[in-house]
Coordinates of C-alpha atoms in Angstrom, one line a residue:
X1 CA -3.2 -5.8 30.8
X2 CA -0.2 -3.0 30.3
X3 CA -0.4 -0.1 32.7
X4 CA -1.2 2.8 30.3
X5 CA -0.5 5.8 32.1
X6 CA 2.9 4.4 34.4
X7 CA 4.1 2.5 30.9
X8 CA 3.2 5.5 28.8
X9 CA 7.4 6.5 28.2
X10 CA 8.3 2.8 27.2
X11 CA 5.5 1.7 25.1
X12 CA 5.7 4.9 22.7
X13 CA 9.9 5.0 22.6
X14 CA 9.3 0.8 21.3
X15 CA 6.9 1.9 18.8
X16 CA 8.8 5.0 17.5
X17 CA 11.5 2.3 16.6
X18 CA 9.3 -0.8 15.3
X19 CA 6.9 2.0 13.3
X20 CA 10.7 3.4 11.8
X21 CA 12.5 0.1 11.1
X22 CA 12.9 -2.3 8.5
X23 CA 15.6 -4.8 9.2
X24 CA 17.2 -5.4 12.5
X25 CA 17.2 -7.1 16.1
X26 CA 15.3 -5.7 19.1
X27 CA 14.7 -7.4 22.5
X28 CA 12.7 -5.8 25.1
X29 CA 13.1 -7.0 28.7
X30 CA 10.3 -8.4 31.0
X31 CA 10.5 -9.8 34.2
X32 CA 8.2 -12.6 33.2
X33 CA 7.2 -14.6 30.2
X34 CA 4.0 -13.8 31.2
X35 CA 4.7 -10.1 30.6
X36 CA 6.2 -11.1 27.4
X37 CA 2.9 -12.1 26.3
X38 CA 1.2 -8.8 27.5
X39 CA 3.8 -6.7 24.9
X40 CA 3.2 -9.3 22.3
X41 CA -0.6 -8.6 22.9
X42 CA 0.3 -4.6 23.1
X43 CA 2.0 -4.9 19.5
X44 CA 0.0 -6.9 17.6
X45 CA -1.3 -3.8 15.9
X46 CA 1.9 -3.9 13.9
X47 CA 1.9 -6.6 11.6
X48 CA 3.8 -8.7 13.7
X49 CA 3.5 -12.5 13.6
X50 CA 4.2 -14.1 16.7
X51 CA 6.7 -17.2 17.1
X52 CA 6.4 -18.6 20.8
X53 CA 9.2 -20.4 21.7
X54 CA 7.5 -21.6 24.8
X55 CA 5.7 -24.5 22.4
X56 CA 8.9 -25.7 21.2
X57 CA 11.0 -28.7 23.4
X58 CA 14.0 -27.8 22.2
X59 CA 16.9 -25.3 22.2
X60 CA 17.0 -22.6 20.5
X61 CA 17.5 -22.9 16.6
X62 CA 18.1 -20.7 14.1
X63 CA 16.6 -23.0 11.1
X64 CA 13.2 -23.0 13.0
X65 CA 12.9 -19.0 13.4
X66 CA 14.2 -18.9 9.2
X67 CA 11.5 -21.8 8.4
X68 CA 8.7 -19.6 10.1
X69 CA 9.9 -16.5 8.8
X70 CA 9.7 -17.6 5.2
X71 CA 6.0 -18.5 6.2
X72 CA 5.2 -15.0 7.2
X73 CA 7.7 -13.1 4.2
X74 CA 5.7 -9.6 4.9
X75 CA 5.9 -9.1 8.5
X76 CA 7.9 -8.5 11.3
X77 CA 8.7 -11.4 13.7
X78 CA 8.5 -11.3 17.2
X79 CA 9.8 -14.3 19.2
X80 CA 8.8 -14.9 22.6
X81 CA 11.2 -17.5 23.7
X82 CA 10.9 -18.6 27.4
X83 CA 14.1 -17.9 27.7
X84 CA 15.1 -19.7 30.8
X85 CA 14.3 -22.9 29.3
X86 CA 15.3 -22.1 25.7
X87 CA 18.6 -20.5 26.3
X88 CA 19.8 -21.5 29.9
X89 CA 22.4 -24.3 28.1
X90 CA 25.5 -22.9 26.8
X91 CA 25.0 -24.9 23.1
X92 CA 21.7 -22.7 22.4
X93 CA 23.6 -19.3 23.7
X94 CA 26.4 -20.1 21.2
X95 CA 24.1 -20.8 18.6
X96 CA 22.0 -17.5 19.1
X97 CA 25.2 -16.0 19.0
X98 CA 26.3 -17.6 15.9
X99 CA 23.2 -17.1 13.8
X100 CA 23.4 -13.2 14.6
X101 CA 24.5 -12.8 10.7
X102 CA 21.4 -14.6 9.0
X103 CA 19.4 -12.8 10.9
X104 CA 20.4 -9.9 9.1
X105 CA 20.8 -11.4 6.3
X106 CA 16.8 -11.9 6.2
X107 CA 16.4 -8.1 6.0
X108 CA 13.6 -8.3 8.5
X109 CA 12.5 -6.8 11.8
X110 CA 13.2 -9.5 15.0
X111 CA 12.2 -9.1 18.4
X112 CA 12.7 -11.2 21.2
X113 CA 11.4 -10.8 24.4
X114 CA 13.6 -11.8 27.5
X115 CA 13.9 -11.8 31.0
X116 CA 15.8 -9.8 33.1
X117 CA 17.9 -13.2 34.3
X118 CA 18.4 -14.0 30.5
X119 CA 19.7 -10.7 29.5
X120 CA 22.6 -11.3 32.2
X121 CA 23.8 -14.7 30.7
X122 CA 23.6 -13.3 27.3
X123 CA 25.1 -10.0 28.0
X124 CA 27.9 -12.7 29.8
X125 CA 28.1 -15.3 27.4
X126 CA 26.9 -14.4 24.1
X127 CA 26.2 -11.2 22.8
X128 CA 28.0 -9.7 20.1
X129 CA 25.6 -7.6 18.2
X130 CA 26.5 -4.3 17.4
X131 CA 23.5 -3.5 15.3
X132 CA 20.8 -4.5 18.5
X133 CA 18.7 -2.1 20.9
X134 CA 17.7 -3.8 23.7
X135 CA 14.0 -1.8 24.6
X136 CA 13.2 -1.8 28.4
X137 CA 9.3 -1.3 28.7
X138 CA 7.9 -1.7 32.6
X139 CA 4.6 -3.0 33.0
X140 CA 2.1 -2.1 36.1
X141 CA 2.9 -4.8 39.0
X142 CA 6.6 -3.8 38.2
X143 CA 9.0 -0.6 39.4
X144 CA 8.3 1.6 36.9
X145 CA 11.8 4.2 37.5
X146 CA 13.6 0.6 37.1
X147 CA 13.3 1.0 33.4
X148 CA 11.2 2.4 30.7
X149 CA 13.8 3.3 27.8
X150 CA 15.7 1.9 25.3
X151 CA 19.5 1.2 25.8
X152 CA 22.2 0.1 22.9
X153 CA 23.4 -3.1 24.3
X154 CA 26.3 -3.6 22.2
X155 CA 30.2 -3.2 23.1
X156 CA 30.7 -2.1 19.5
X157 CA 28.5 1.4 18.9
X158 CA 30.3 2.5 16.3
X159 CA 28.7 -0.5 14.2
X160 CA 25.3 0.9 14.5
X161 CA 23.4 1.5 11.0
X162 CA 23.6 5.2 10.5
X163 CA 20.4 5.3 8.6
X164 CA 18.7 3.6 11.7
X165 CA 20.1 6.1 13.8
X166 CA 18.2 8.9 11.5
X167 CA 15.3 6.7 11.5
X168 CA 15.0 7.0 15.3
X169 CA 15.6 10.3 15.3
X170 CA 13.0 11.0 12.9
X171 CA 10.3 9.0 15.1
X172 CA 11.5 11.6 18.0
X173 CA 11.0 14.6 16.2
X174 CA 7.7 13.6 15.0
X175 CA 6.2 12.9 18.7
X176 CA 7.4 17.0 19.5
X177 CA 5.9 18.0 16.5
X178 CA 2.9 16.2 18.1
X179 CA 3.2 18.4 21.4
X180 CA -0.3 19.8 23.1
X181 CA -0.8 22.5 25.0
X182 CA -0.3 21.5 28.5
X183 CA -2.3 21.8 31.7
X184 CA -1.0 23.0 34.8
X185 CA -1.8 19.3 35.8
X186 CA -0.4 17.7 33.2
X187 CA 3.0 20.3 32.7
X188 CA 5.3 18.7 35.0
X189 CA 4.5 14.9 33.8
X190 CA 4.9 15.9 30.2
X191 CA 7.7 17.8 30.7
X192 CA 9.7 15.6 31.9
X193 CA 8.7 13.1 29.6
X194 CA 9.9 15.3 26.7
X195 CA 13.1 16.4 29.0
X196 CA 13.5 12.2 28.2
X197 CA 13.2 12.5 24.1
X198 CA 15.6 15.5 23.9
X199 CA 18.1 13.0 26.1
X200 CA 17.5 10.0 23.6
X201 CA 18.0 12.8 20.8
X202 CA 20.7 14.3 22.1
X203 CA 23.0 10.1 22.3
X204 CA 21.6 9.9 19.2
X205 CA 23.4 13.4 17.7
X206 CA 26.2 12.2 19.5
X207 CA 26.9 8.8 17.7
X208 CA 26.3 10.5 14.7
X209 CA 29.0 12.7 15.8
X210 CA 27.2 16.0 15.7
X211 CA 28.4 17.1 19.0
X212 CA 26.9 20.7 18.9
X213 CA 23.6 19.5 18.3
X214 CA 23.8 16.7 20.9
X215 CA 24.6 19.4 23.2
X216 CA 21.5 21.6 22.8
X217 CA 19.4 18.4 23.0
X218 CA 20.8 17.9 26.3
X219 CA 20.8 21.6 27.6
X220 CA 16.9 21.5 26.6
X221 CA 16.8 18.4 29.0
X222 CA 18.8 19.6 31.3
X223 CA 16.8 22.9 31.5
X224 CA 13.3 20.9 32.2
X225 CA 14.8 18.6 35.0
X226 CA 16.4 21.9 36.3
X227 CA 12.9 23.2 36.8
X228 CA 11.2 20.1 38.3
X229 CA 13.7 18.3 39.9
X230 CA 15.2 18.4 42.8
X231 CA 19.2 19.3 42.0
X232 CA 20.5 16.1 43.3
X233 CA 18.2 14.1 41.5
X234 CA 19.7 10.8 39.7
X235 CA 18.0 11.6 36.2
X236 CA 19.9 15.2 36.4
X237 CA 23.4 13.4 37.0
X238 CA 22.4 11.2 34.2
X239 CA 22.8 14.1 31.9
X240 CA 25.6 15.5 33.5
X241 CA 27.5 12.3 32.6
X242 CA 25.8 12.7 29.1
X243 CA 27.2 16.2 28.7
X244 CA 30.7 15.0 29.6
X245 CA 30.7 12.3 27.2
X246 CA 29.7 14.8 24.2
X247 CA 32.6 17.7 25.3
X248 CA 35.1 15.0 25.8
X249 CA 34.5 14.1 22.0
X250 CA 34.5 17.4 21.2
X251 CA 37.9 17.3 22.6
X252 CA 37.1 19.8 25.6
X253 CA 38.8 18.1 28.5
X254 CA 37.9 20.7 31.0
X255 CA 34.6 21.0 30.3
X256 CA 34.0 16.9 30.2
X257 CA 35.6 17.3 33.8
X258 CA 33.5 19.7 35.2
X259 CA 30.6 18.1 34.2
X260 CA 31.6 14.4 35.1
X261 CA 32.6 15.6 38.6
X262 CA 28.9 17.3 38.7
X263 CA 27.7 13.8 37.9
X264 CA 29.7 12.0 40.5
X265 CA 29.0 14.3 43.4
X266 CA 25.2 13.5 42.7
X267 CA 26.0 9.5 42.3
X268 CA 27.9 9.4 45.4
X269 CA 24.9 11.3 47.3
X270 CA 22.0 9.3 46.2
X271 CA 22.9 5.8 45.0
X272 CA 23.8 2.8 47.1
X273 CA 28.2 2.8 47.4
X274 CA 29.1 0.6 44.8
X275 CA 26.5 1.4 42.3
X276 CA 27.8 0.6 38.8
X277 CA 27.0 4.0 37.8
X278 CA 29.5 5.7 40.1
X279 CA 31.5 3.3 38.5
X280 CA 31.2 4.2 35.4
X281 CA 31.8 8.0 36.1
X282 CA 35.5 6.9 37.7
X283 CA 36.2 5.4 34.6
X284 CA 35.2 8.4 32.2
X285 CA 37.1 10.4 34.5
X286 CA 40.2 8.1 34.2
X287 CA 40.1 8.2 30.4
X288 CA 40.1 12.5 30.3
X289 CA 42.9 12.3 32.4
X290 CA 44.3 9.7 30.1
X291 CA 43.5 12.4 28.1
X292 CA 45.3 14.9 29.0
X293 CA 48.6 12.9 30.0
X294 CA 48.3 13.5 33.7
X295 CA 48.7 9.1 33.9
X296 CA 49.0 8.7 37.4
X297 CA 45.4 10.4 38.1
X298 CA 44.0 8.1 35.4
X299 CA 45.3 5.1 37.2
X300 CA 43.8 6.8 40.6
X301 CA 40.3 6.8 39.3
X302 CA 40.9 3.5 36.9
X303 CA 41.6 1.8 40.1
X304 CA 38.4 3.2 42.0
X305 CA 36.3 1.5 39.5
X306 CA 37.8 -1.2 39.8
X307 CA 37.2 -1.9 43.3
X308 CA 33.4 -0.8 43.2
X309 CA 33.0 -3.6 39.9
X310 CA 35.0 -6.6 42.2
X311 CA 31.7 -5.5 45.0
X312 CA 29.4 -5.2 42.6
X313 CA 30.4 -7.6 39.0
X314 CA 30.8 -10.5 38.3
X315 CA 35.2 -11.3 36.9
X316 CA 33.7 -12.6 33.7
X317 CA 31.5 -9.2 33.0
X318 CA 32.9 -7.8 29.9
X319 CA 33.5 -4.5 32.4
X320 CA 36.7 -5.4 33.6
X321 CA 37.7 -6.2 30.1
X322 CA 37.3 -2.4 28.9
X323 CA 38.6 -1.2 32.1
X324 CA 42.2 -3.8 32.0
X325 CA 42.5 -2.0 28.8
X326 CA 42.1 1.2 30.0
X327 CA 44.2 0.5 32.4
X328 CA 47.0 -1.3 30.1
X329 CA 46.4 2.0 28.2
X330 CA 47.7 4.3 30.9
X331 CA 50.8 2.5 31.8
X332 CA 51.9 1.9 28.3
X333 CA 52.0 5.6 27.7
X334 CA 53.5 6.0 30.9
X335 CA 56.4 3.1 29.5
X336 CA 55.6 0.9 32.1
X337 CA 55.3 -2.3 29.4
X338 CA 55.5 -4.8 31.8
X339 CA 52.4 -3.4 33.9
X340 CA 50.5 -2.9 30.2
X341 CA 51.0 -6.3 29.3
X342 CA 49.7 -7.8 32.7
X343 CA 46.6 -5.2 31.5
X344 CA 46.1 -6.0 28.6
X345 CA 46.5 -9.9 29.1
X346 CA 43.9 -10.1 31.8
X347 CA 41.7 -7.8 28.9
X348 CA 42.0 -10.5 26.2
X349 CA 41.4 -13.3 29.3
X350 CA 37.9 -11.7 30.3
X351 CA 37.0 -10.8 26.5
X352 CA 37.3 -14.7 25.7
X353 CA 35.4 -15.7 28.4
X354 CA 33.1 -12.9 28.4
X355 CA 32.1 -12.5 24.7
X356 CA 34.0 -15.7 22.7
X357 CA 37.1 -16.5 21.5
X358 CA 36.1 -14.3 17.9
X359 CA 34.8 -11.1 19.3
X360 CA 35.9 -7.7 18.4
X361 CA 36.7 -7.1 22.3
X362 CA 39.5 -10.0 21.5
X363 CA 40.8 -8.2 18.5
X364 CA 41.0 -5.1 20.2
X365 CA 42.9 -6.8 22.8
X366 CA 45.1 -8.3 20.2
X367 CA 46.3 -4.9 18.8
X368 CA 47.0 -3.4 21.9
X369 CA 49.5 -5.9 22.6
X370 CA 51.0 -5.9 19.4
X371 CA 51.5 -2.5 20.1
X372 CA 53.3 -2.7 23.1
X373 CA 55.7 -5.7 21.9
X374 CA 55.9 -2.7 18.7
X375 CA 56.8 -0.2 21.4
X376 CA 59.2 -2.5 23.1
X377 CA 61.1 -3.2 20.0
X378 CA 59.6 -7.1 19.7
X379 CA 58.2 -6.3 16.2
X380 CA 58.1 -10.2 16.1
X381 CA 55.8 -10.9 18.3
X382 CA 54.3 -7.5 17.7
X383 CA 53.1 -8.8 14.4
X384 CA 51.9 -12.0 15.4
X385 CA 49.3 -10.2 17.7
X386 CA 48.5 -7.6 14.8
X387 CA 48.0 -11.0 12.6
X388 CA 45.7 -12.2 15.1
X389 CA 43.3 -9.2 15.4
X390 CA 43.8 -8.8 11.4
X391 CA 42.2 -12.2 11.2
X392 CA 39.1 -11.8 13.4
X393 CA 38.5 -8.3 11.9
X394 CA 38.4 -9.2 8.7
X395 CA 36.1 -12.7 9.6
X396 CA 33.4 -10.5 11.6
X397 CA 33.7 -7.4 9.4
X398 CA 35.0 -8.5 6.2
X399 CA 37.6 -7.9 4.3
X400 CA 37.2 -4.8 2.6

C-alpha cells in the first residue's frame, strides 16, 4: 500500500485538483503499472470508475474509452493503460494525440496513469495538450525528492482554463485555512510542506498574471526554506528561478537577473554538470538579455544551453526547438537574417518531428519566418509562411 507519511505532499496536491475539477485531462506518473493500481486503489474514494487498459489486446482507442464513459455518465474516469504495451507503437501515440479534442468535448474528468518511460515518448512524439497537468505522486519503494508535485506539461500555458487555475488555487487556500498548531517536532516537516503550497500558489498567480501576488507567495516560501534549509539547497534555487520568471514579466530585467544568477550559482554547486535545470537557467538568462538588447550576451548563454541539452537531450526533444527560436530571435534583431533563418528552420525541423506536423510549436515557427522574409523585404514568401501558421491556428484554435 501507499507510503502515507513519505507520499503525504503528492497524494493531497492530486486530490486538491480531482476534489476541484470538473472537465479535464490528468496523468500521474508511476514507475510501474503496479503502482498505477496502488493510486487507482488510493482514489477510489472519488467516484472514479476504473477503465484498465491492461485487459484490452489492442492499441489504444479512443471509441473504447467514449463507449465506457457513456456507461459510467456520472463519474470521473481513470484509465490505467499499461502503457508500454498500449502506446509503445507510433499508430496508438498518434491516435491519443488525435482524440485530445473529444476528450474534452465529453466535459468529464480523465486520468491516466503512466510510466515514467511512457511519459518520455509522449512528451517526444505526441503531446499537444495545453489544457493537461501531469500529477507526480512517489510511492514508498520509490525516491521520494524525485517527485511528489504537480507539473503543467504542456508547451502551450497560456491555453490553460483560467477558471481551473482559480479552482486550484481555491483547493490551496483551503488546506492553509486547515493549518494546526505545530509541534516543535512536527514544525520543520510542515513547514516546508506549506513553503511548497505558497510555491504552487505563487505559478499559479503568475499565469494568471498577478505578478505582485505571485511574488508574496514566493517570498512566504522563500522565507520558510530560508529558515530550514541550508542556503545552497536545490529547492531554494528552485524559487530563485521562480522569482526571476515573475520580475521578468513584470518587466524588471535587473531584478529577474539578480535572482536567475542566485539560482544558477546554486545549480552549478549542487547538481550533476549538465543537469537540464542549469540548462534552463542559461536560457532564461539569454532571453533577459534578449531583453534588454545586449544580443551578443544572449547568444553567450543561448549557446551554453545548448551544449548542456546535446549532453543531456535527445535532438528530437521539443527543447531545442524553443531554444533554435530563441536563438533565431536574437540574431534577427541583431539583422543577421541569414543566421535567423538557419534558427528558425532547424526550430520548425525539431517541432515536426517533436510534436507533429500541426502543432502550435510549427505555427509559431511559421511566423517567425515569415517575419524575417517581412524584414528582409521577401513579403512574398513572407506571406506564404504567415498563411501557413494562419492555417494551423485557426484548425487547432479555431477560427474566431
Amino acid at each position: 500500500m501507499l507510503s502515507k507519511l513519505n507520499n503525504i505532499e503528492g497524494l493531497i496536491y492530486f486530490k486538491v485538483a480531482l476534489k476541484s475539477a470538473d472537465s479535464g485531462i490528468f496523468f500521474f506518473t508511476t514507475k510501474s503499472p503496479k503502482m498505477q493500481q496502488l493510486i487507482a486503489d488510493e482514489l477510489s474514494i472519488y467516484d472514479i470508475a476504473l477503465f484498465d487498459y491492461a485487459k484490452f489486446n489492442e492499441d489504444y482507442s479512443y471509441y473504447t474509452l467514449a463507449k465506457f464513459a457513456d456507461q459510467n455518465e456520472d463519474k470521473k474516469i481513470l484509465v490505467v493503460l499499461n502503457l508500454q504495451n498500449a502506446m509503445i507503437g507510433k499508430y496508438s501515440i498518434l491516435n491519443f494525440n488525435l482524440s485530445r479534442d473529444m476528450l474534452f468535448s465529453h466535459k468529464k474528468v480523465w486520468i491516466f496513469g503512466m510510466t515514467e518511460f511512457l511519459k518520455d515518448i509522449i512528451l517526444r512524439k505526441a503531446i499537444d495538450l495545453y489544457s493537461c497537468v501531469n500529477l507526480k505522486v512517489s510511492f514508498e519503494d520509490e525516491n521520494i525528492e524525485r517527485d511528489s508535485h504537480y507539473e503543467f506539461i504542456s508547451s502551450e500555458e497560456r491555453f490553460l482554463d483560467p477558471n481551473f487555475i482559480d479552482d486550484l488555487l481555491e483547493g490551496y487556500e483551503e488546506l492553509l485555512e486547515d493549518r494546526d498548531d505545530l509541534s516543535e517536532d512536527e514544525n520543520k516537516t510542515k513547514e516546508i510542506f506549506y513553503s511548497g503550497v505558497y510555491e504552487k500558489m505563487a505559478s499559479l498567480n503568475n499565469k494568471k498574471f498577478e505578478y505582485d501576488e505571485a511574488l508574496n507567495w514566493y517570498f512566504k516560501a522563500l522565507d520558510i526554506r530560508e529558515k530550514f534549509l541550508d542556503s545552497e539547497h536545490r529547492a531554494i534555487s528552485d524559487l530563485y528561478n521562480g522569482i526571476g520568471v515573475v520580475y521578468r514579466n513584470k518587466g524588471d530585467h535587473t531584478k529577474a537577473l539578480e535572482y536567475y544568477f542566485k539560482a544558477l550559482n546554486i545549480r552549478k554547486k549542487v547538481l550533476w554538470k549538465e543537469h537540464t535545470d542549469t540548462a534552463f537557467t542559461y536560457v532564461n538568462i539569454g532571453i533577459v538579455y534578449c531583453d534588454i538588447e545586449d544580443y551578443d550576451r544572449a547568444l553567450e548563454y543561448y549557446f551554453k544551453a545548448y551544449e548542456m541539452f546535446e549532453k543531456t537531450l535527445r535532438k528530437e526533444n521539443p527543447s531545442y526547438a524553443i531554444l533554435y527560436n530563441n536563438i533565431g530571435g536574437a540574431y534577427g534583431y541583431k539583422g543577421d537574417f541569414d543566421k535567423a533563418l538557419e534558427y528558425y528552420f532547424k526550430s520548425l525541423e525539431t517541432f515536426e518531428e517533436s510534436l507533429g506536423e500541426e502543432s502550435l510549436g510549427v505555427a509559431v515557427s511559421y511566423n517567425n519566418i515569415g517575419s524575417v522574409y517581412r524584414d528582409r523585404g521577401e513579403y512574398t514568401i513572407a506571406l506564404e509562411f504567415y498563411n501557413k501558421a494562419l492555417e494551423i491556428r485557426e484548425k487547432r484554435l479555431g477560427g474566431g
